[in-house]
Coordinates of C-alpha atoms in Angstrom, one line a residue:
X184 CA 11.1 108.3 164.9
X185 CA 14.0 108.4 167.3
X186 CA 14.7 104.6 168.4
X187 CA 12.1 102.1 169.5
X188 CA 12.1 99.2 172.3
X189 CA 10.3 96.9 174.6
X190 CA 10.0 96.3 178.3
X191 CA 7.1 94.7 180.4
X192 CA 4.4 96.1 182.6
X193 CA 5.2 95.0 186.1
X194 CA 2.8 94.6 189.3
X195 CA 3.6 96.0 191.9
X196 CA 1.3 95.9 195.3
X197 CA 0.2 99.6 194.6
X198 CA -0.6 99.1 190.9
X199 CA 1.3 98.8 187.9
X200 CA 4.6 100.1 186.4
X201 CA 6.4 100.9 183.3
X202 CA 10.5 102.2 183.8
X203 CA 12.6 103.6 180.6
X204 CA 16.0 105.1 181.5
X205 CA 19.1 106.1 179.1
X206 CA 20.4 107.6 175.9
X207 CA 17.2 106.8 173.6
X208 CA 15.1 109.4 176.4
X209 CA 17.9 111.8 176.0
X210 CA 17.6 111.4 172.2
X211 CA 13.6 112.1 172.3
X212 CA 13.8 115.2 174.4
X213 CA 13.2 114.1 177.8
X214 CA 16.3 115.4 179.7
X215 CA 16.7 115.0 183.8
X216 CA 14.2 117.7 185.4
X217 CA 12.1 117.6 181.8
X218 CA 8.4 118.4 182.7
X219 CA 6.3 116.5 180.7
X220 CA 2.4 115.1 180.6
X221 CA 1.0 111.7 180.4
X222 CA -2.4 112.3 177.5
X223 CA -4.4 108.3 178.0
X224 CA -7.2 110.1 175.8
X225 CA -5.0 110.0 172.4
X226 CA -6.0 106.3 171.9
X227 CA -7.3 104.1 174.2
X228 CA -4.9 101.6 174.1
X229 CA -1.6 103.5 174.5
X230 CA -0.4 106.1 176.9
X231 CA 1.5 109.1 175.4
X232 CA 3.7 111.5 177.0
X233 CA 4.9 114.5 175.7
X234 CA 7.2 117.2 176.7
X235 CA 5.7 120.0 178.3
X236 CA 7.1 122.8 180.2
X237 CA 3.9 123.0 182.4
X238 CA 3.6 119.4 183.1
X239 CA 3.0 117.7 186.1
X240 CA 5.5 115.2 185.8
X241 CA 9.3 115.7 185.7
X242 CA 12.3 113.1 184.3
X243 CA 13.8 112.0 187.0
X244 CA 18.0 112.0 187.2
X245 CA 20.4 109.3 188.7
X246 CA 24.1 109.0 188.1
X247 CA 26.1 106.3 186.9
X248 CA 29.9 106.7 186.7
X249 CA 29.4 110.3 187.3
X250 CA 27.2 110.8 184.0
X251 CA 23.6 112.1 184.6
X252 CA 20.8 109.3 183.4
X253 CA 17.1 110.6 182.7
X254 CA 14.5 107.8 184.4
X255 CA 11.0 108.0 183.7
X256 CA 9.1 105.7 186.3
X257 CA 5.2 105.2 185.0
X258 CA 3.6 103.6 188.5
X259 CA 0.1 104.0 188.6
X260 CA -3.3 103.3 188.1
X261 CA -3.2 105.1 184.6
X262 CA -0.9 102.9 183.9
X263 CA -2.8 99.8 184.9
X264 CA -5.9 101.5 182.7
X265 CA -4.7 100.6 179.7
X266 CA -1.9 97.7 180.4
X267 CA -2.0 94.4 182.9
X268 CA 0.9 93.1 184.8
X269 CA 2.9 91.3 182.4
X270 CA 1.8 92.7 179.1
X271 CA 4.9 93.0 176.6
X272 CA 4.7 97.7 176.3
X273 CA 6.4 98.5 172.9
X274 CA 8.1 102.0 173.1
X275 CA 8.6 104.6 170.8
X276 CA 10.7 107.7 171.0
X277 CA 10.1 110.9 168.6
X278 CA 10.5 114.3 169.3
X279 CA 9.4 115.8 172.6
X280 CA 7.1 112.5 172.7
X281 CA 7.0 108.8 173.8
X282 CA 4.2 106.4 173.1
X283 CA 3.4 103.1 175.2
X284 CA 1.4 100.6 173.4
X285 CA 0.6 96.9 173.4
X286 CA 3.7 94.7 171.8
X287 CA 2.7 92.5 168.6
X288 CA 5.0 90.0 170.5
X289 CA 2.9 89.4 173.4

């Protein structure tokens, strides 16, 4: 394992939505313009993603101080499958993979 943290599921009007950005996605593989794919089916009670160079999704970039920062932005009903507005999301970084799941400090 890479690094671990927390943030919260938010509600937004169109469903809900999870945002990582910084180093610790750098660290795990997920680079600005990354492809990557979100698997719900791996447990039903955690969303994975995982580095792929045929996936759907891409890492978005923004710059700050004129250093590139990967953002991943998770808004969707996916997202709202397996979390509720509100619900502490513990992350963990490995390798070419990054797994939401419920916090034990809700």
């Amino acid at each position: 394992m890479i690094a671990t943290s927390t943030t919260t599921a938010k509600a937004t009007a169109r469903a809900v939505r999870i945002w990582i950005e910084g180093a610790k996605l750098n660290a795990a593989g997920f680079t600005p313009d990354t492809a990557y794919v979100i698997n719900s089916r791996l447990r039903a009670d955690a969303l994975v993603l995982m580095v792929d160079a045929n996936g759907d999704r891409r890492v978005t970039k923004a710059t700050r101080n004129g250093k590139a920062r990967p953002i991943i932005d998770l808004h969707s009903k996916e997202v709202a499958a397996v979390f509720s507005a509100g619900t502490k999301v513990h992350v963990r970084y490995q390798r070419d993979m990054i797994i939401f799941s419920q916090s034990l400090e809700s």
